[in-house]
Amino acid sequence: QPDMSATKCVLIDLQRRDTKSSALLDQLAERGLACPVFLLGRTQDEIAAAAAKRLGAIIIDKPFNVRLLAQKIRAAVSAAAP
């Protein structure tokens, strides 16, 4: 498992085919991830939506404005900084 202690932000594309979003979110929560998590796309999976809520993830619907996403990431990372 990779060391995520220096991770500042995580972006997850909800249209990934290789891993269920809910399983990935649960793994991040189990590791005690303490950085902002952004989910890109719409989640119709209620389990993934519940896991995202528990983790405090921010859901960004597609299509999205790249500049707006960058602003949200900078704001979330700054707010999470010690």
PDB file of N, CA, C and O in Angstrom:
ATOM      1  N   GLN A   1       0.833  -1.184   0.000  1.00  0.00           N
ATOM      2  CA  GLN A   1       0.000   0.000   0.000  1.00  0.00           C
ATOM      3  C   GLN A   1       0.874   1.242   0.000  1.00  0.00           C
ATOM      4  O   GLN A   1       1.837   1.323   0.745  1.00  0.00           O
ATOM      5  N   PRO A   2       0.523   2.203  -0.838  1.00  0.00           N
ATOM      6  CA  PRO A   2       1.339   3.418  -0.896  1.00  0.00           C
ATOM      7  C   PRO A   2       1.205   4.254   0.376  1.00  0.00           C
ATOM      8  O   PRO A   2       0.171   4.246   1.039  1.00  0.00           O
ATOM      9  N   ASP A   3       2.269   4.983   0.694  1.00  0.00           N
ATOM     10  CA  ASP A   3       2.260   5.909   1.820  1.00  0.00           C
ATOM     11  C   ASP A   3       1.522   7.166   1.367  1.00  0.00           C
ATOM     12  O   ASP A   3       1.961   7.848   0.447  1.00  0.00           O
ATOM     13  N   MET A   4       0.417   7.479   2.012  1.00  0.00           N
ATOM     14  CA  MET A   4      -0.377   8.628   1.625  1.00  0.00           C
ATOM     15  C   MET A   4      -0.263   9.765   2.640  1.00  0.00           C
ATOM     16  O   MET A   4      -1.056  10.687   2.625  1.00  0.00           O
ATOM     17  N   SER A   5       0.748   9.707   3.505  1.00  0.00           N
ATOM     18  CA  SER A   5       0.865  10.702   4.563  1.00  0.00           C
ATOM     19  C   SER A   5       1.126  12.110   4.027  1.00  0.00           C
ATOM     20  O   SER A   5       0.782  13.088   4.677  1.00  0.00           O
ATOM     21  N   ALA A   6       1.726  12.229   2.857  1.00  0.00           N
ATOM     22  CA  ALA A   6       2.009  13.547   2.287  1.00  0.00           C
ATOM     23  C   ALA A   6       0.964  13.969   1.255  1.00  0.00           C
ATOM     24  O   ALA A   6       1.102  15.008   0.624  1.00  0.00           O
ATOM     25  N   THR A   7      -0.095  13.190   1.108  1.00  0.00           N
ATOM     26  CA  THR A   7      -1.121  13.479   0.114  1.00  0.00           C
ATOM     27  C   THR A   7      -1.898  14.726   0.511  1.00  0.00           C
ATOM     28  O   THR A   7      -2.360  14.849   1.639  1.00  0.00           O
ATOM     29  N   LYS A   8      -2.042  15.656  -0.416  1.00  0.00           N
ATOM     30  CA  LYS A   8      -2.749  16.915  -0.151  1.00  0.00           C
ATOM     31  C   LYS A   8      -4.188  16.889  -0.627  1.00  0.00           C
ATOM     32  O   LYS A   8      -5.025  17.632  -0.148  1.00  0.00           O
ATOM     33  N   CYS A   9      -4.483  16.029  -1.615  1.00  0.00           N
ATOM     34  CA  CYS A   9      -5.816  15.996  -2.214  1.00  0.00           C
ATOM     35  C   CYS A   9      -5.943  14.717  -3.042  1.00  0.00           C
ATOM     36  O   CYS A   9      -4.956  14.247  -3.600  1.00  0.00           O
ATOM     37  N   VAL A  10      -7.162  14.178  -3.109  1.00  0.00           N
ATOM     38  CA  VAL A  10      -7.410  12.983  -3.921  1.00  0.00           C
ATOM     39  C   VAL A  10      -8.555  13.288  -4.878  1.00  0.00           C
ATOM     40  O   VAL A  10      -9.594  13.813  -4.460  1.00  0.00           O
ATOM     41  N   LEU A  11      -8.347  12.982  -6.161  1.00  0.00           N
ATOM     42  CA  LEU A  11      -9.387  13.116  -7.180  1.00  0.00           C
ATOM     43  C   LEU A  11      -9.756  11.721  -7.653  1.00  0.00           C
ATOM     44  O   LEU A  11      -8.877  10.941  -8.024  1.00  0.00           O
ATOM     45  N   ILE A  12     -11.040  11.407  -7.649  1.00  0.00           N
ATOM     46  CA  ILE A  12     -11.503  10.083  -8.075  1.00  0.00           C
ATOM     47  C   ILE A  12     -12.540  10.261  -9.175  1.00  0.00           C
ATOM     48  O   ILE A  12     -13.542  10.948  -8.983  1.00  0.00           O
ATOM     49  N   ASP A  13     -12.285   9.632 -10.309  1.00  0.00           N
ATOM     50  CA  ASP A  13     -13.244   9.648 -11.408  1.00  0.00           C
ATOM     51  C   ASP A  13     -14.267   8.545 -11.147  1.00  0.00           C
ATOM     52  O   ASP A  13     -13.906   7.371 -11.058  1.00  0.00           O
ATOM     53  N   LEU A  14     -15.524   8.926 -11.025  1.00  0.00           N
ATOM     54  CA  LEU A  14     -16.561   7.940 -10.705  1.00  0.00           C
ATOM     55  C   LEU A  14     -16.867   6.997 -11.860  1.00  0.00           C
ATOM     56  O   LEU A  14     -17.565   6.018 -11.673  1.00  0.00           O
ATOM     57  N   GLN A  15     -16.334   7.272 -13.022  1.00  0.00           N
ATOM     58  CA  GLN A  15     -16.574   6.397 -14.161  1.00  0.00           C
ATOM     59  C   GLN A  15     -15.474   5.361 -14.338  1.00  0.00           C
ATOM     60  O   GLN A  15     -15.396   4.703 -15.358  1.00  0.00           O
ATOM     61  N   ARG A  16     -14.635   5.193 -13.314  1.00  0.00           N
ATOM     62  CA  ARG A  16     -13.590   4.159 -13.355  1.00  0.00           C
ATOM     63  C   ARG A  16     -14.247   2.795 -13.498  1.00  0.00           C
ATOM     64  O   ARG A  16     -15.280   2.538 -12.914  1.00  0.00           O
ATOM     65  N   ARG A  17     -13.617   1.942 -14.215  1.00  0.00           N
ATOM     66  CA  ARG A  17     -14.165   0.602 -14.430  1.00  0.00           C
ATOM     67  C   ARG A  17     -13.434  -0.451 -13.598  1.00  0.00           C
ATOM     68  O   ARG A  17     -13.929  -1.539 -13.402  1.00  0.00           O
ATOM     69  N   ASP A  18     -12.233  -0.119 -13.094  1.00  0.00           N
ATOM     70  CA  ASP A  18     -11.414  -1.124 -12.437  1.00  0.00           C
ATOM     71  C   ASP A  18     -11.709  -1.290 -10.944  1.00  0.00           C
ATOM     72  O   ASP A  18     -11.337  -2.293 -10.358  1.00  0.00           O
ATOM     73  N   THR A  19     -12.354  -0.326 -10.322  1.00  0.00           N
ATOM     74  CA  THR A  19     -12.637  -0.409  -8.896  1.00  0.00           C
ATOM     75  C   THR A  19     -13.983   0.234  -8.613  1.00  0.00           C
ATOM     76  O   THR A  19     -14.296   1.269  -9.183  1.00  0.00           O
ATOM     77  N   LYS A  20     -14.754  -0.376  -7.728  1.00  0.00           N
ATOM     78  CA  LYS A  20     -16.008   0.254  -7.325  1.00  0.00           C
ATOM     79  C   LYS A  20     -15.690   1.476  -6.472  1.00  0.00           C
ATOM     80  O   LYS A  20     -14.841   1.425  -5.588  1.00  0.00           O
ATOM     81  N   SER A  21     -16.364   2.557  -6.736  1.00  0.00           N
ATOM     82  CA  SER A  21     -16.124   3.805  -6.004  1.00  0.00           C
ATOM     83  C   SER A  21     -16.317   3.620  -4.504  1.00  0.00           C
ATOM     84  O   SER A  21     -15.529   4.122  -3.705  1.00  0.00           O
ATOM     85  N   SER A  22     -17.346   2.888  -4.118  1.00  0.00           N
ATOM     86  CA  SER A  22     -17.616   2.712  -2.685  1.00  0.00           C
ATOM     87  C   SER A  22     -16.486   1.957  -2.007  1.00  0.00           C
ATOM     88  O   SER A  22     -16.081   2.303  -0.893  1.00  0.00           O
ATOM     89  N   ALA A  23     -15.916   0.950  -2.674  1.00  0.00           N
ATOM     90  CA  ALA A  23     -14.806   0.191  -2.091  1.00  0.00           C
ATOM     91  C   ALA A  23     -13.568   1.079  -1.947  1.00  0.00           C
ATOM     92  O   ALA A  23     -12.878   1.029  -0.919  1.00  0.00           O
ATOM     93  N   LEU A  24     -13.303   1.890  -2.955  1.00  0.00           N
ATOM     94  CA  LEU A  24     -12.153   2.792  -2.901  1.00  0.00           C
ATOM     95  C   LEU A  24     -12.328   3.818  -1.779  1.00  0.00           C
ATOM     96  O   LEU A  24     -11.404   4.070  -1.006  1.00  0.00           O
ATOM     97  N   LEU A  25     -13.508   4.386  -1.645  1.00  0.00           N
ATOM     98  CA  LEU A  25     -13.773   5.351  -0.581  1.00  0.00           C
ATOM     99  C   LEU A  25     -13.639   4.710   0.795  1.00  0.00           C
ATOM    100  O   LEU A  25     -13.094   5.317   1.724  1.00  0.00           O
ATOM    101  N   ASP A  26     -14.121   3.485   0.932  1.00  0.00           N
ATOM    102  CA  ASP A  26     -13.987   2.772   2.207  1.00  0.00           C
ATOM    103  C   ASP A  26     -12.519   2.541   2.555  1.00  0.00           C
ATOM    104  O   ASP A  26     -12.112   2.678   3.705  1.00  0.00           O
ATOM    105  N   GLN A  27     -11.705   2.184   1.551  1.00  0.00           N
ATOM    106  CA  GLN A  27     -10.273   1.982   1.787  1.00  0.00           C
ATOM    107  C   GLN A  27      -9.612   3.271   2.258  1.00  0.00           C
ATOM    108  O   GLN A  27      -8.781   3.260   3.171  1.00  0.00           O
ATOM    109  N   LEU A  28      -9.972   4.389   1.644  1.00  0.00           N
ATOM    110  CA  LEU A  28      -9.406   5.678   2.051  1.00  0.00           C
ATOM    111  C   LEU A  28      -9.811   6.019   3.483  1.00  0.00           C
ATOM    112  O   LEU A  28      -9.000   6.500   4.267  1.00  0.00           O
ATOM    113  N   ALA A  29     -11.058   5.760   3.819  1.00  0.00           N
ATOM    114  CA  ALA A  29     -11.537   6.040   5.176  1.00  0.00           C
ATOM    115  C   ALA A  29     -10.825   5.155   6.198  1.00  0.00           C
ATOM    116  O   ALA A  29     -10.452   5.622   7.280  1.00  0.00           O
ATOM    117  N   GLU A  30     -10.614   3.882   5.857  1.00  0.00           N
ATOM    118  CA  GLU A  30      -9.916   2.963   6.767  1.00  0.00           C
ATOM    119  C   GLU A  30      -8.490   3.408   7.030  1.00  0.00           C
ATOM    120  O   GLU A  30      -7.954   3.185   8.111  1.00  0.00           O
ATOM    121  N   ARG A  31      -7.866   4.035   6.049  1.00  0.00           N
ATOM    122  CA  ARG A  31      -6.497   4.526   6.208  1.00  0.00           C
ATOM    123  C   ARG A  31      -6.448   5.837   6.993  1.00  0.00           C
ATOM    124  O   ARG A  31      -5.375   6.336   7.296  1.00  0.00           O
ATOM    125  N   GLY A  32      -7.612   6.405   7.280  1.00  0.00           N
ATOM    126  CA  GLY A  32      -7.654   7.655   8.027  1.00  0.00           C
ATOM    127  C   GLY A  32      -7.193   8.843   7.204  1.00  0.00           C
ATOM    128  O   GLY A  32      -6.576   9.762   7.729  1.00  0.00           O
ATOM    129  N   LEU A  33      -7.503   8.826   5.931  1.00  0.00           N
ATOM    130  CA  LEU A  33      -7.099   9.899   5.047  1.00  0.00           C
ATOM    131  C   LEU A  33      -7.611  11.236   5.569  1.00  0.00           C
ATOM    132  O   LEU A  33      -8.789  11.379   5.875  1.00  0.00           O
ATOM    133  N   ALA A  34      -6.717  12.198   5.684  1.00  0.00           N
ATOM    134  CA  ALA A  34      -7.076  13.488   6.276  1.00  0.00           C
ATOM    135  C   ALA A  34      -6.938  14.636   5.285  1.00  0.00           C
ATOM    136  O   ALA A  34      -6.638  15.749   5.671  1.00  0.00           O
ATOM    137  N   CYS A  35      -7.169  14.366   4.019  1.00  0.00           N
ATOM    138  CA  CYS A  35      -7.087  15.418   3.017  1.00  0.00           C
ATOM    139  C   CYS A  35      -8.401  15.455   2.237  1.00  0.00           C
ATOM    140  O   CYS A  35      -9.185  14.515   2.286  1.00  0.00           O
ATOM    141  N   PRO A  36      -8.627  16.558   1.510  1.00  0.00           N
ATOM    142  CA  PRO A  36      -9.864  16.653   0.729  1.00  0.00           C
ATOM    143  C   PRO A  36      -9.933  15.584  -0.359  1.00  0.00           C
ATOM    144  O   PRO A  36      -8.931  15.249  -0.984  1.00  0.00           O
ATOM    145  N   VAL A  37     -11.138  15.058  -0.552  1.00  0.00           N
ATOM    146  CA  VAL A  37     -11.392  14.062  -1.593  1.00  0.00           C
ATOM    147  C   VAL A  37     -12.462  14.624  -2.518  1.00  0.00           C
ATOM    148  O   VAL A  37     -13.520  15.062  -2.063  1.00  0.00           O
ATOM    149  N   PHE A  38     -12.178  14.622  -3.814  1.00  0.00           N
ATOM    150  CA  PHE A  38     -13.126  15.086  -4.819  1.00  0.00           C
ATOM    151  C   PHE A  38     -13.550  13.905  -5.675  1.00  0.00           C
ATOM    152  O   PHE A  38     -12.716  13.137  -6.145  1.00  0.00           O
ATOM    153  N   LEU A  39     -14.844  13.769  -5.880  1.00  0.00           N
ATOM    154  CA  LEU A  39     -15.390  12.743  -6.762  1.00  0.00           C
ATOM    155  C   LEU A  39     -15.864  13.447  -8.020  1.00  0.00           C
ATOM    156  O   LEU A  39     -16.677  14.373  -7.948  1.00  0.00           O
ATOM    157  N   LEU A  40     -15.344  13.037  -9.155  1.00  0.00           N
ATOM    158  CA  LEU A  40     -15.669  13.675 -10.424  1.00  0.00           C
ATOM    159  C   LEU A  40     -16.687  12.841 -11.180  1.00  0.00           C
ATOM    160  O   LEU A  40     -16.423  11.697 -11.532  1.00  0.00           O
ATOM    161  N   GLY A  41     -17.862  13.392 -11.394  1.00  0.00           N
ATOM    162  CA  GLY A  41     -18.923  12.700 -12.100  1.00  0.00           C
ATOM    163  C   GLY A  41     -20.127  12.520 -11.208  1.00  0.00           C
ATOM    164  O   GLY A  41     -20.119  12.893 -10.040  1.00  0.00           O
ATOM    165  N   ARG A  42     -21.153  11.952 -11.752  1.00  0.00           N
ATOM    166  CA  ARG A  42     -22.380  11.724 -10.985  1.00  0.00           C
ATOM    167  C   ARG A  42     -22.370  10.330 -10.400  1.00  0.00           C
ATOM    168  O   ARG A  42     -22.021   9.375 -11.056  1.00  0.00           O
ATOM    169  N   THR A  43     -22.769  10.257  -9.138  1.00  0.00           N
ATOM    170  CA  THR A  43     -22.865   8.935  -8.530  1.00  0.00           C
ATOM    171  C   THR A  43     -24.334   8.545  -8.418  1.00  0.00           C
ATOM    172  O   THR A  43     -25.119   9.244  -7.807  1.00  0.00           O
ATOM    173  N   GLN A  44     -24.671   7.466  -9.077  1.00  0.00           N
ATOM    174  CA  GLN A  44     -26.014   6.912  -8.952  1.00  0.00           C
ATOM    175  C   GLN A  44     -25.988   5.714  -8.015  1.00  0.00           C
ATOM    176  O   GLN A  44     -27.008   5.106  -7.756  1.00  0.00           O
ATOM    177  N   ASP A  45     -24.809   5.407  -7.530  1.00  0.00           N
ATOM    178  CA  ASP A  45     -24.602   4.311  -6.597  1.00  0.00           C
ATOM    179  C   ASP A  45     -24.821   4.849  -5.182  1.00  0.00           C
ATOM    180  O   ASP A  45     -24.030   5.640  -4.682  1.00  0.00           O
ATOM    181  N   GLU A  46     -25.916   4.446  -4.541  1.00  0.00           N
ATOM    182  CA  GLU A  46     -26.241   4.963  -3.213  1.00  0.00           C
ATOM    183  C   GLU A  46     -25.184   4.591  -2.175  1.00  0.00           C
ATOM    184  O   GLU A  46     -24.923   5.350  -1.245  1.00  0.00           O
ATOM    185  N   ILE A  47     -24.565   3.426  -2.333  1.00  0.00           N
ATOM    186  CA  ILE A  47     -23.520   3.006  -1.398  1.00  0.00           C
ATOM    187  C   ILE A  47     -22.314   3.935  -1.526  1.00  0.00           C
ATOM    188  O   ILE A  47     -21.748   4.381  -0.526  1.00  0.00           O
ATOM    189  N   ALA A  48     -21.930   4.259  -2.767  1.00  0.00           N
ATOM    190  CA  ALA A  48     -20.810   5.178  -2.986  1.00  0.00           C
ATOM    191  C   ALA A  48     -21.150   6.564  -2.457  1.00  0.00           C
ATOM    192  O   ALA A  48     -20.301   7.233  -1.864  1.00  0.00           O
ATOM    193  N   ALA A  49     -22.379   7.005  -2.653  1.00  0.00           N
ATOM    194  CA  ALA A  49     -22.785   8.325  -2.158  1.00  0.00           C
ATOM    195  C   ALA A  49     -22.704   8.379  -0.635  1.00  0.00           C
ATOM    196  O   ALA A  49     -22.247   9.371  -0.058  1.00  0.00           O
ATOM    197  N   ALA A  50     -23.115   7.311   0.036  1.00  0.00           N
ATOM    198  CA  ALA A  50     -23.041   7.253   1.503  1.00  0.00           C
ATOM    199  C   ALA A  50     -21.590   7.240   1.974  1.00  0.00           C
ATOM    200  O   ALA A  50     -21.230   7.923   2.938  1.00  0.00           O
ATOM    201  N   ALA A  51     -20.748   6.478   1.274  1.00  0.00           N
ATOM    202  CA  ALA A  51     -19.323   6.433   1.625  1.00  0.00           C
ATOM    203  C   ALA A  51     -18.682   7.795   1.411  1.00  0.00           C
ATOM    204  O   ALA A  51     -17.865   8.234   2.217  1.00  0.00           O
ATOM    205  N   ALA A  52     -19.066   8.474   0.348  1.00  0.00           N
ATOM    206  CA  ALA A  52     -18.537   9.814   0.071  1.00  0.00           C
ATOM    207  C   ALA A  52     -18.933  10.779   1.177  1.00  0.00           C
ATOM    208  O   ALA A  52     -18.114  11.579   1.638  1.00  0.00           O
ATOM    209  N   LYS A  53     -20.151  10.681   1.622  1.00  0.00           N
ATOM    210  CA  LYS A  53     -20.627  11.563   2.693  1.00  0.00           C
ATOM    211  C   LYS A  53     -19.865  11.304   3.991  1.00  0.00           C
ATOM    212  O   LYS A  53     -19.459  12.238   4.672  1.00  0.00           O
ATOM    213  N   ARG A  54     -19.640  10.032   4.321  1.00  0.00           N
ATOM    214  CA  ARG A  54     -18.884   9.695   5.537  1.00  0.00           C
ATOM    215  C   ARG A  54     -17.470  10.248   5.483  1.00  0.00           C
ATOM    216  O   ARG A  54     -16.911  10.667   6.490  1.00  0.00           O
ATOM    217  N   LEU A  55     -16.880  10.237   4.307  1.00  0.00           N
ATOM    218  CA  LEU A  55     -15.512  10.698   4.126  1.00  0.00           C
ATOM    219  C   LEU A  55     -15.439  12.219   3.965  1.00  0.00           C
ATOM    220  O   LEU A  55     -14.373  12.799   4.036  1.00  0.00           O
ATOM    221  N   GLY A  56     -16.594  12.853   3.779  1.00  0.00           N
ATOM    222  CA  GLY A  56     -16.619  14.296   3.570  1.00  0.00           C
ATOM    223  C   GLY A  56     -16.181  14.684   2.168  1.00  0.00           C
ATOM    224  O   GLY A  56     -15.685  15.788   1.947  1.00  0.00           O
ATOM    225  N   ALA A  57     -16.362  13.779   1.228  1.00  0.00           N
ATOM    226  CA  ALA A  57     -15.939  14.028  -0.153  1.00  0.00           C
ATOM    227  C   ALA A  57     -16.810  15.095  -0.812  1.00  0.00           C
ATOM    228  O   ALA A  57     -17.982  15.260  -0.465  1.00  0.00           O
ATOM    229  N   ILE A  58     -16.215  15.777  -1.754  1.00  0.00           N
ATOM    230  CA  ILE A  58     -16.889  16.813  -2.517  1.00  0.00           C
ATOM    231  C   ILE A  58     -17.175  16.235  -3.897  1.00  0.00           C
ATOM    232  O   ILE A  58     -16.257  15.792  -4.590  1.00  0.00           O
ATOM    233  N   ILE A  59     -18.448  16.222  -4.296  1.00  0.00           N
ATOM    234  CA  ILE A  59     -18.825  15.648  -5.590  1.00  0.00           C
ATOM    235  C   ILE A  59     -18.947  16.774  -6.607  1.00  0.00           C
ATOM    236  O   ILE A  59     -19.650  17.760  -6.379  1.00  0.00           O
ATOM    237  N   ILE A  60     -18.224  16.633  -7.713  1.00  0.00           N
ATOM    238  CA  ILE A  60     -18.240  17.608  -8.804  1.00  0.00           C
ATOM    239  C   ILE A  60     -18.838  16.915 -10.024  1.00  0.00           C
ATOM    240  O   ILE A  60     -18.279  15.952 -10.537  1.00  0.00           O
ATOM    241  N   ASP A  61     -20.002  17.393 -10.469  1.00  0.00           N
ATOM    242  CA  ASP A  61     -20.658  16.793 -11.631  1.00  0.00           C
ATOM    243  C   ASP A  61     -19.888  17.087 -12.911  1.00  0.00           C
ATOM    244  O   ASP A  61     -19.271  18.128 -13.060  1.00  0.00           O
ATOM    245  N   LYS A  62     -19.925  16.110 -13.818  1.00  0.00           N
ATOM    246  CA  LYS A  62     -19.357  16.284 -15.149  1.00  0.00           C
ATOM    247  C   LYS A  62     -20.461  16.752 -16.079  1.00  0.00           C
ATOM    248  O   LYS A  62     -21.600  16.352 -15.893  1.00  0.00           O
ATOM    249  N   PRO A  63     -20.172  17.538 -17.059  1.00  0.00           N
ATOM    250  CA  PRO A  63     -18.883  18.176 -17.305  1.00  0.00           C
ATOM    251  C   PRO A  63     -18.677  19.318 -16.310  1.00  0.00           C
ATOM    252  O   PRO A  63     -19.642  19.900 -15.808  1.00  0.00           O
ATOM    253  N   PHE A  64     -17.421  19.615 -16.026  1.00  0.00           N
ATOM    254  CA  PHE A  64     -17.132  20.668 -15.065  1.00  0.00           C
ATOM    255  C   PHE A  64     -16.149  21.667 -15.676  1.00  0.00           C
ATOM    256  O   PHE A  64     -15.454  21.371 -16.632  1.00  0.00           O
ATOM    257  N   ASN A  65     -16.138  22.855 -15.107  1.00  0.00           N
ATOM    258  CA  ASN A  65     -15.219  23.905 -15.518  1.00  0.00           C
ATOM    259  C   ASN A  65     -13.894  23.652 -14.814  1.00  0.00           C
ATOM    260  O   ASN A  65     -13.840  23.618 -13.584  1.00  0.00           O
ATOM    261  N   VAL A  66     -12.828  23.484 -15.566  1.00  0.00           N
ATOM    262  CA  VAL A  66     -11.515  23.145 -15.014  1.00  0.00           C
ATOM    263  C   VAL A  66     -11.025  24.239 -14.061  1.00  0.00           C
ATOM    264  O   VAL A  66     -10.475  23.945 -13.002  1.00  0.00           O
ATOM    265  N   ARG A  67     -11.223  25.481 -14.422  1.00  0.00           N
ATOM    266  CA  ARG A  67     -10.785  26.577 -13.544  1.00  0.00           C
ATOM    267  C   ARG A  67     -11.539  26.573 -12.223  1.00  0.00           C
ATOM    268  O   ARG A  67     -10.960  26.796 -11.164  1.00  0.00           O
ATOM    269  N   LEU A  68     -12.835  26.323 -12.292  1.00  0.00           N
ATOM    270  CA  LEU A  68     -13.636  26.255 -11.071  1.00  0.00           C
ATOM    271  C   LEU A  68     -13.189  25.076 -10.200  1.00  0.00           C
ATOM    272  O   LEU A  68     -13.066  25.205  -8.984  1.00  0.00           O
ATOM    273  N   LEU A  69     -12.908  23.939 -10.825  1.00  0.00           N
ATOM    274  CA  LEU A  69     -12.408  22.783 -10.083  1.00  0.00           C
ATOM    275  C   LEU A  69     -11.087  23.124  -9.403  1.00  0.00           C
ATOM    276  O   LEU A  69     -10.887  22.821  -8.223  1.00  0.00           O
ATOM    277  N   ALA A  70     -10.176  23.781 -10.136  1.00  0.00           N
ATOM    278  CA  ALA A  70      -8.884  24.160  -9.556  1.00  0.00           C
ATOM    279  C   ALA A  70      -9.075  25.093  -8.363  1.00  0.00           C
ATOM    280  O   ALA A  70      -8.390  24.952  -7.339  1.00  0.00           O
ATOM    281  N   GLN A  71     -10.011  26.026  -8.463  1.00  0.00           N
ATOM    282  CA  GLN A  71     -10.288  26.937  -7.347  1.00  0.00           C
ATOM    283  C   GLN A  71     -10.798  26.164  -6.135  1.00  0.00           C
ATOM    284  O   GLN A  71     -10.385  26.426  -5.000  1.00  0.00           O
ATOM    285  N   LYS A  72     -11.700  25.217  -6.374  1.00  0.00           N
ATOM    286  CA  LYS A  72     -12.253  24.420  -5.268  1.00  0.00           C
ATOM    287  C   LYS A  72     -11.167  23.565  -4.617  1.00  0.00           C
ATOM    288  O   LYS A  72     -11.138  23.417  -3.399  1.00  0.00           O
ATOM    289  N   ILE A  73     -10.280  23.017  -5.432  1.00  0.00           N
ATOM    290  CA  ILE A  73      -9.181  22.203  -4.878  1.00  0.00           C
ATOM    291  C   ILE A  73      -8.267  23.075  -4.032  1.00  0.00           C
ATOM    292  O   ILE A  73      -7.934  22.712  -2.905  1.00  0.00           O
ATOM    293  N   ARG A  74      -7.869  24.242  -4.560  1.00  0.00           N
ATOM    294  CA  ARG A  74      -6.988  25.130  -3.783  1.00  0.00           C
ATOM    295  C   ARG A  74      -7.645  25.536  -2.472  1.00  0.00           C
ATOM    296  O   ARG A  74      -6.985  25.530  -1.412  1.00  0.00           O
ATOM    297  N   ALA A  75      -8.925  25.873  -2.504  1.00  0.00           N
ATOM    298  CA  ALA A  75      -9.622  26.282  -1.282  1.00  0.00           C
ATOM    299  C   ALA A  75      -9.697  25.140  -0.281  1.00  0.00           C
ATOM    300  O   ALA A  75      -9.467  25.337   0.921  1.00  0.00           O
ATOM    301  N   ALA A  76      -9.998  23.925  -0.764  1.00  0.00           N
ATOM    302  CA  ALA A  76     -10.107  22.767   0.144  1.00  0.00           C
ATOM    303  C   ALA A  76      -8.757  22.397   0.745  1.00  0.00           C
ATOM    304  O   ALA A  76      -8.672  22.088   1.943  1.00  0.00           O
ATOM    305  N   VAL A  77      -7.706  22.442  -0.063  1.00  0.00           N
ATOM    306  CA  VAL A  77      -6.372  22.119   0.440  1.00  0.00           C
ATOM    307  C   VAL A  77      -5.924  23.162   1.465  1.00  0.00           C
ATOM    308  O   VAL A  77      -5.373  22.830   2.506  1.00  0.00           O
ATOM    309  N   SER A  78      -6.185  24.430   1.171  1.00  0.00           N
ATOM    310  CA  SER A  78      -5.827  25.494   2.131  1.00  0.00           C
ATOM    311  C   SER A  78      -6.587  25.342   3.434  1.00  0.00           C
ATOM    312  O   SER A  78      -6.017  25.504   4.512  1.00  0.00           O
ATOM    313  N   ALA A  79      -7.864  25.019   3.354  1.00  0.00           N
ATOM    314  CA  ALA A  79      -8.683  24.852   4.563  1.00  0.00           C
ATOM    315  C   ALA A  79      -8.241  23.654   5.387  1.00  0.00           C
ATOM    316  O   ALA A  79      -8.362  23.651   6.614  1.00  0.00           O
ATOM    317  N   ALA A  80      -7.719  22.624   4.713  1.00  0.00           N
ATOM    318  CA  ALA A  80      -7.292  21.399   5.420  1.00  0.00           C
ATOM    319  C   ALA A  80      -5.877  21.494   5.979  1.00  0.00           C
ATOM    320  O   ALA A  80      -5.475  20.657   6.777  1.00  0.00           O
ATOM    321  N   ALA A  81      -5.140  22.524   5.561  1.00  0.00           N
ATOM    322  CA  ALA A  81      -3.743  22.668   6.005  1.00  0.00           C
ATOM    323  C   ALA A  81      -3.688  22.937   7.500  1.00  0.00           C
ATOM    324  O   ALA A  81      -4.516  23.666   8.022  1.00  0.00           O
ATOM    325  N   PRO A  82      -2.697  22.314   8.189  1.00  0.00           N
ATOM    326  CA  PRO A  82      -2.583  22.521   9.631  1.00  0.00           C
ATOM    327  C   PRO A  82      -2.181  23.924  10.002  1.00  0.00           C
ATOM    328  O   PRO A  82      -1.662  24.671   9.307  1.00  0.00           O
TER     329      PRO A  82
END
